[in-house]
Structures are given as C-alpha cells and as structure tokens.
Short mmCIF file of C-alpha atoms in Angstrom, two decimals:
data_model
loop_
_atom_site.label_atom_id
_atom_site.label_comp_id
_atom_site.label_asym_id
_atom_site.label_seq_id
_atom_site.Cartn_x
_atom_site.Cartn_y
_atom_site.Cartn_z
CA MET A 111 -0.08 0.00 -0.25
CA ALA A 112 1.22 3.29 -1.00
CA ARG A 113 1.81 5.93 1.55
CA THR A 114 2.72 9.62 1.16
CA PHE A 115 4.06 11.49 4.34
CA GLY A 116 2.24 14.94 3.65
CA LEU A 117 3.60 17.14 0.78
CA ALA A 118 6.22 14.70 -1.51
CA ALA A 119 8.61 13.93 1.35
CA THR A 120 11.44 12.38 1.58
CA LEU A 121 13.61 10.20 3.00
CA LEU A 122 16.53 12.28 3.65
CA ALA A 123 20.01 11.28 5.33
CA LEU A 124 21.18 13.56 7.33
CA LEU A 125 24.74 13.18 8.98
CA ALA A 126 25.09 13.92 12.43
CA GLY A 127 28.69 14.77 13.53
CA THR A 128 29.47 12.09 15.86
CA ALA A 129 27.58 9.35 14.32
CA GLN A 130 29.45 6.10 13.86
CA ALA A 131 31.09 5.53 10.62
CA ASP A 132 28.50 2.86 9.68
CA THR A 133 25.49 4.47 11.35
CA ILE A 134 23.44 7.63 9.71
CA LEU A 135 20.63 9.72 10.71
CA TYR A 136 17.75 9.85 8.44
CA GLY A 137 14.87 11.95 8.61
CA ILE A 138 11.62 12.81 6.50
CA GLY A 139 11.72 15.74 4.71
CA PRO A 140 10.28 18.27 2.15
CA ASP A 141 11.37 16.92 -1.48
CA GLY A 142 13.48 18.86 -3.97
CA SER A 143 16.90 20.37 -3.35
CA PHE A 144 19.06 19.37 -0.17
CA PRO A 145 21.33 22.53 0.21
CA SER A 146 24.29 22.64 2.71
CA ARG A 147 26.48 25.15 3.83
CA MET B 194 10.14 7.73 13.01
CA ALA B 195 11.88 4.49 14.02
CA TYR B 196 14.26 2.24 12.51
CA GLN B 197 14.16 -1.37 13.51
CA ALA B 198 17.58 -3.34 12.51
CA ALA B 199 15.70 -7.07 12.92
CA ASP B 200 13.93 -6.43 9.38
CA SER B 201 16.27 -3.26 8.25
CA SER B 202 12.92 -1.48 8.14
CA PHE B 203 12.03 2.07 8.99
CA TYR B 204 8.57 2.77 11.06
CA ALA B 205 6.80 5.88 10.97
CA ILE B 206 2.94 7.29 10.97
CA ALA B 207 1.47 8.62 8.26
CA ASN B 208 -1.27 10.80 8.56
CA ASP B 209 -3.94 11.51 5.90
CA SER B 210 -6.27 14.17 5.57
CA ASN B 211 -9.36 12.87 6.63
CA GLY B 212 -7.74 12.33 10.21
CA SER B 213 -6.92 8.59 9.81
CA ALA B 214 -3.49 7.41 10.77
CA GLU B 215 -1.33 4.45 10.12
CA LEU B 216 1.75 3.02 11.47
CA ILE B 217 3.77 2.12 8.29
CA SER B 218 6.95 0.63 7.45
CA PHE B 219 9.69 0.63 4.48
CA SER B 220 13.32 0.51 3.37
CA LEU B 221 15.99 2.03 2.12
CA SER B 222 14.94 0.01 -1.50
CA SER B 223 11.02 0.61 -1.16
CA PRO B 224 10.55 4.07 -1.09
CA PRO B 225 8.92 6.20 -2.30
CA PHE B 226 6.44 2.60 -1.33
CA ALA B 227 5.36 1.27 2.26
CA THR B 228 3.69 -1.37 3.65
CA GLU B 229 0.74 -0.47 6.50
CA VAL B 230 1.66 -2.46 9.63
CA ALA B 231 -1.11 -0.96 11.90
CA SER B 232 -4.29 1.56 12.19
CA LEU B 233 -4.62 4.21 14.68
CA ALA B 234 -6.90 5.57 16.58
CA ALA B 235 -9.32 8.49 15.12
CA GLY B 236 -9.94 11.34 16.85
CA ASP B 237 -6.10 11.36 18.14
CA LEU B 238 -3.34 13.76 16.19
CA TRP B 239 -0.46 11.48 15.75
CA ARG B 240 2.13 13.84 15.45
CA GLY B 241 4.36 13.24 18.40
CA GLY B 242 6.60 10.68 17.71
CA LEU B 243 7.60 7.29 17.06
CA ALA B 244 9.68 4.69 18.91
CA LEU B 245 11.31 1.61 18.99
CA GLY B 246 11.13 -0.14 22.55
CA SER B 247 12.43 -3.36 23.87
CA GLY B 248 10.67 -6.29 23.15
CA GLY B 249 9.38 -5.35 19.45
CA LEU B 250 6.89 -3.08 21.03
CA PHE B 251 6.87 0.94 19.20
CA TYR B 252 5.56 3.69 21.38
CA ALA B 253 3.91 6.47 20.05
CA ILE B 254 2.43 10.03 21.57
CA GLY B 255 -0.67 10.80 20.38
CA THR B 256 -2.96 14.02 21.48
CA ASP B 257 -6.36 13.95 21.72
CA ALA B 258 -8.00 16.08 18.99
CA ASP B 259 -10.91 17.20 21.54
CA THR B 260 -8.86 17.77 25.18
CA TYR B 261 -5.31 18.61 23.74
CA ILE B 262 -4.01 16.13 25.93
CA PRO B 263 -0.89 14.02 24.97
CA TRP B 264 -0.91 10.23 25.58
CA PHE B 265 1.54 7.74 25.57
CA PHE B 266 0.43 4.68 23.57
CA SER B 267 2.32 1.05 22.79
CA ILE B 268 1.81 -0.14 19.52
CA ASN B 269 2.15 -3.88 18.92
CA PRO B 270 3.61 -4.08 15.28
CA LYS B 271 2.28 -8.07 14.73
CA THR B 272 -1.00 -7.32 16.30
CA GLY B 273 -1.73 -4.05 15.52
CA VAL B 274 -2.82 -3.38 18.62
CA THR B 275 -2.97 0.48 20.03
CA THR B 276 -2.65 0.61 23.75
CA SER B 277 -3.32 3.99 25.48
CA LEU B 278 -0.47 3.70 28.68
CA PHE B 279 -0.70 7.46 30.47
CA ALA B 280 -1.08 11.14 29.89
CA LEU B 281 2.19 13.34 29.46
CA GLY B 282 0.56 16.03 31.59
CA ASP B 283 -2.40 18.41 31.13
CA GLY B 284 -1.86 19.86 27.64
CA SER B 285 0.22 22.43 28.74
CA LEU B 286 3.06 21.06 26.92
CA GLY B 287 2.60 20.42 23.64
CA TYR B 288 4.31 16.94 22.54
CA ASN B 289 5.05 17.68 18.71
CA GLY B 290 8.89 17.37 18.69
CA GLY B 291 9.34 13.75 18.42
CA LEU B 292 10.06 11.08 20.32
CA THR B 293 13.34 8.39 21.06
CA TYR B 294 14.74 5.90 23.21
CA ASP B 295 17.52 5.58 25.34
CA PRO B 296 18.07 1.61 25.66
CA ALA B 297 20.81 2.10 28.07
CA ASP B 298 18.70 3.49 30.71
CA GLY B 299 15.15 2.41 29.56
CA PHE B 300 13.86 5.35 29.30
CA PHE B 301 11.84 7.30 26.52
CA TYR B 302 13.08 10.92 25.53
CA ALA B 303 10.17 13.57 23.49
CA LEU B 304 10.47 16.86 22.69
CA ALA B 305 7.59 19.40 23.96
CA SER B 306 6.69 22.78 22.95
CA GLY B 307 5.92 25.43 26.34
CA GLU B 308 4.34 29.08 25.36
CA SER B 309 8.28 30.17 25.05
CA GLU B 310 10.77 27.46 24.59
CA SER B 311 11.44 23.71 23.75
CA ALA B 312 12.17 20.98 26.89
CA LEU B 313 13.61 17.48 26.43
CA GLN B 314 11.43 15.70 28.45
CA LYS B 315 12.24 11.85 30.09
CA ILE B 316 9.39 9.67 30.05
CA GLY B 317 9.46 6.33 32.19
CA LEU B 318 7.28 3.18 31.33
CA GLY B 319 5.96 3.38 34.72
CA GLY B 320 4.38 7.19 34.18
CA SER B 321 7.30 9.19 34.71
CA VAL B 322 7.51 12.54 33.28
CA THR B 323 10.57 14.85 34.07
CA THR B 324 12.29 17.80 32.21
CA ALA B 325 15.61 16.21 31.09
CA GLN B 326 16.82 19.66 29.60
CA LEU B 327 15.45 23.15 28.52
CA LEU B 328 16.00 24.19 24.92
CA GLY B 329 15.81 27.95 25.54
CA LEU B 330 14.27 27.80 21.94
CA SER B 331 11.33 26.18 20.09
CA GLY B 332 10.12 25.05 16.99
CA TYR B 333 11.26 21.14 17.28
CA GLN B 334 8.86 20.03 15.00
CA GLY B 335 11.30 17.70 12.86
CA GLY B 336 12.09 14.83 14.96
CA VAL B 337 15.10 13.29 18.09
CA ALA B 338 16.88 10.85 17.53
CA TYR B 339 19.01 9.38 20.65
CA ASP B 340 22.56 8.57 19.49
CA ALA B 341 24.24 5.83 21.59
CA ALA B 342 27.52 6.55 20.54
CA SER B 343 27.80 10.04 21.84
CA GLY B 344 24.80 9.83 24.63
CA ASN B 345 23.42 12.92 22.87
CA PHE B 346 20.48 13.76 21.10
CA PHE B 347 20.17 15.13 17.54
CA ALA B 348 17.04 16.81 16.47
CA VAL B 349 15.84 19.49 13.27
CA ARG B 350 14.37 22.50 14.43
CA THR B 351 12.86 25.17 12.11
CA ASP B 352 12.80 28.68 13.05
CA ALA B 353 10.67 31.34 12.62
CA ASP B 354 12.20 32.48 9.12
CA SER B 355 11.58 28.61 8.23
CA TYR B 356 15.40 27.70 8.14
CA ALA B 357 15.52 24.15 9.56
CA TYR B 358 19.00 23.25 11.41
CA LEU B 359 19.70 19.74 12.57
CA GLU B 360 21.00 20.12 16.32
CA GLN B 361 22.76 18.23 19.23
CA ILE B 362 21.51 18.34 22.59
CA ALA B 363 23.38 17.80 25.45
CA PRO B 364 21.28 17.29 28.65
CA GLY B 365 23.32 18.83 31.53
CA ASN B 366 26.36 20.52 29.83
CA ALA B 367 27.29 23.64 30.39
CA THR B 368 26.45 24.54 26.18
CA PRO B 369 23.40 21.76 26.40
CA VAL B 370 22.19 23.00 22.76
CA SER B 371 24.49 23.38 19.61
CA GLU B 372 23.83 23.42 16.16
CA VAL B 373 25.42 20.73 13.89
CA TYR B 374 27.49 22.95 11.01
CA GLY B 375 26.50 21.44 7.37
CA PHE B 376 23.02 21.37 7.71
CA TRP B 377 20.50 23.72 6.72
CA VAL B 378 17.25 23.45 4.52
CA TYR B 379 14.95 26.33 3.44
CA ASN B 380 11.48 25.22 2.90
CA ASN B 381 8.61 26.53 4.12
CA TRP B 382 7.40 22.86 5.31
CA GLY B 383 10.14 21.58 6.38
CA PHE B 384 11.25 18.88 8.26
CA TRP B 385 8.18 18.20 10.32
CA ASN B 386 6.19 15.38 11.90
CA SER B 387 8.60 14.07 14.06
CA SER B 388 10.22 11.59 11.99
CA LEU B 389 14.06 11.03 12.75
CA ALA B 390 15.85 8.45 13.40
CA PHE B 391 19.85 6.64 13.32
CA ALA B 392 20.24 3.77 11.28
CA SER B 393 22.74 1.92 9.14
CA ASP B 394 23.61 2.91 6.13
CA GLY B 395 22.87 -0.23 4.21
CA GLY B 396 26.18 -0.20 2.35
CA GLN B 397 25.04 3.40 0.36
CA THR B 398 27.54 5.85 1.57
CA GLY B 399 30.15 3.44 0.41
CA GLU B 400 29.19 3.40 -3.12
CA THR B 401 27.62 6.26 -5.33
CA PRO B 402 23.39 6.55 -5.28
CA GLU B 403 22.11 6.30 -8.42
CA PRO B 404 18.88 7.97 -9.02
CA VAL B 405 16.31 5.62 -10.16
CA THR B 406 12.94 7.67 -9.89
CA SER B 407 12.11 11.53 -9.12
CA GLY B 408 11.64 10.31 -5.35
CA MET B 409 14.89 8.26 -5.20
CA GLY B 410 16.78 11.52 -6.58
CA GLY B 411 16.31 13.33 -3.31
CA LEU B 412 17.51 10.36 -1.20
CA ALA B 413 20.58 10.35 -3.55
CA LEU B 414 21.24 13.78 -3.29
CA ALA B 415 20.67 13.84 0.05
CA CYS B 416 23.66 10.33 0.75
CA PHE B 417 25.73 12.48 -1.71
CA CYS B 418 25.49 15.70 0.88
CA GLY B 419 26.16 12.82 3.77
CA ILE B 420 29.01 11.80 2.13
CA ALA B 421 30.65 15.29 1.40
CA LEU B 422 30.20 16.54 4.86
CA LYS B 423 31.29 13.18 6.40
CA ARG B 424 34.14 13.49 4.93
CA ARG B 425 35.07 16.91 5.22
CA HIS B 426 34.08 16.06 8.93
CA LYS B 427 36.81 13.54 9.09
CA ALA B 428 39.33 15.97 7.37
#
C-alpha cells in the first residue's frame, strides 16, 4: 500500500557529526533540493 | 520515525487528510512505497513521534483532538493493537517534536513545546515524566534521535523564518544545545511530523547512489551531501 508523508516528502540522510561510521541519521523531509552550507 | 535493525526497516506514522493514521514501514530500497502495519485510533493527532522500545513494541505520542491532552501509547506491530498507557501532563506542553528511546537507561525522550521554549522530556514506562533539559528555543518539530555513540540527542528545529537546522542536545552540559554545522535547508514545510532516526546506511554511503525515480533523486542527493559532510568532518 503506497503512502505519502504529507507533501512529496523524501527520506533524507542527514549526517550527525558524532555518528558512527556505518550509522546515518535519517529524516523525513521536503522533496526537492538539499542545500548545505 | 523509528528504525528496526531486525528487518532493516524504518517505521513511521502517516496521517491522512481525513484524520486517519497508520503505522507504516519501508526500507531504503522501497521508497516511495510503504506497507501498512497497523491502523491507529481516530480522534488522536499522531504527531508526537514514534520510537522502538524493548521487546519489539513501538511507542508513540498521540494528542487527543478534543482535549489536547497528549497520551503515551504502545503499538504492537504484529497484532496491530494500540494501547493508551498514560497522559503526558495536562496539555500545557505540546508533544510534537519527536520521540526516541535510550536502551541503556530504559527511558524514552520526547521534545515538547511550551509557550516560550521547548524541552527534552524524560518518560518512564511507569508513567514518570520529567524535564531532562530546557532548550531555550522553540520550533522543534522535525524529530529527535538518541545517539548511543555520543550519548547525545539530535533534533531538527525550524526557526521563524522557516530555516531548518540539525542540532545536538547534550543534557546537563554547559552548552546543552549546539548547531551541527553543515545541515541547513530552507523550505516552508520543512522537516516535520517528528521523523528522525539513526540507522545503518545499508552500505549506500560506500558507493555512488544512482537516481532511479524522481523520488529517489532526493535520497541520492541527500546521500551525496552525507558523504561530502562526512569526509569534511573526518578531515
């Protein structure tokens, strides 16, 4: 069964500075670009 | 959002526009498709977060749509049975910032918002609710995740100008809240519905992900950013 998360949300992989090498922080966020600074 | 290593799957609560909510699961190879695991009670606003506790039970915070009292629930993913356990206060704090679990101390931690600032709340399965750390700012609606490696928490906060930040929360430290430099996004809808979880990368950060669909494109881009930031961090 297909579901969406509100708007066209995308599962995003974030990086936590202290995360282990093989562990990533994931979040459900907006679709589209993912600017960083 | 929660991650269960046993089946390498993420679990999240999806709310639809008719007031219905479901516990759904998906894996890194399945987006944008997900599987319904359980239907959640109508009449509650399921925006307080989801966490995997011990024994394979999920826990979630749902707020009564009539009284605005937040409740702590358990969800059995095998039977689909949802059980209300206890209320989280009198409704003066809004639990919409996410939920996470520390298996070392057996407590759940949730982000709640008051009139002027948010707080990291410590929740025991016996019904205890205490404030672990006041955060000074508000706008925490993008989820919280406990990092066992550092013993700290990570959360996404959106400010009044709709900029979202990844922040590290170290309860009891002299500087309990710090921004994780490198993550920043502008979007009016932002990161929301309390969805943040640590998980294995499934080997994806060791190779170049290829966009398969438009939906996967965002994930691939995010992985690229993760790789770049990780390398910069190590440098």
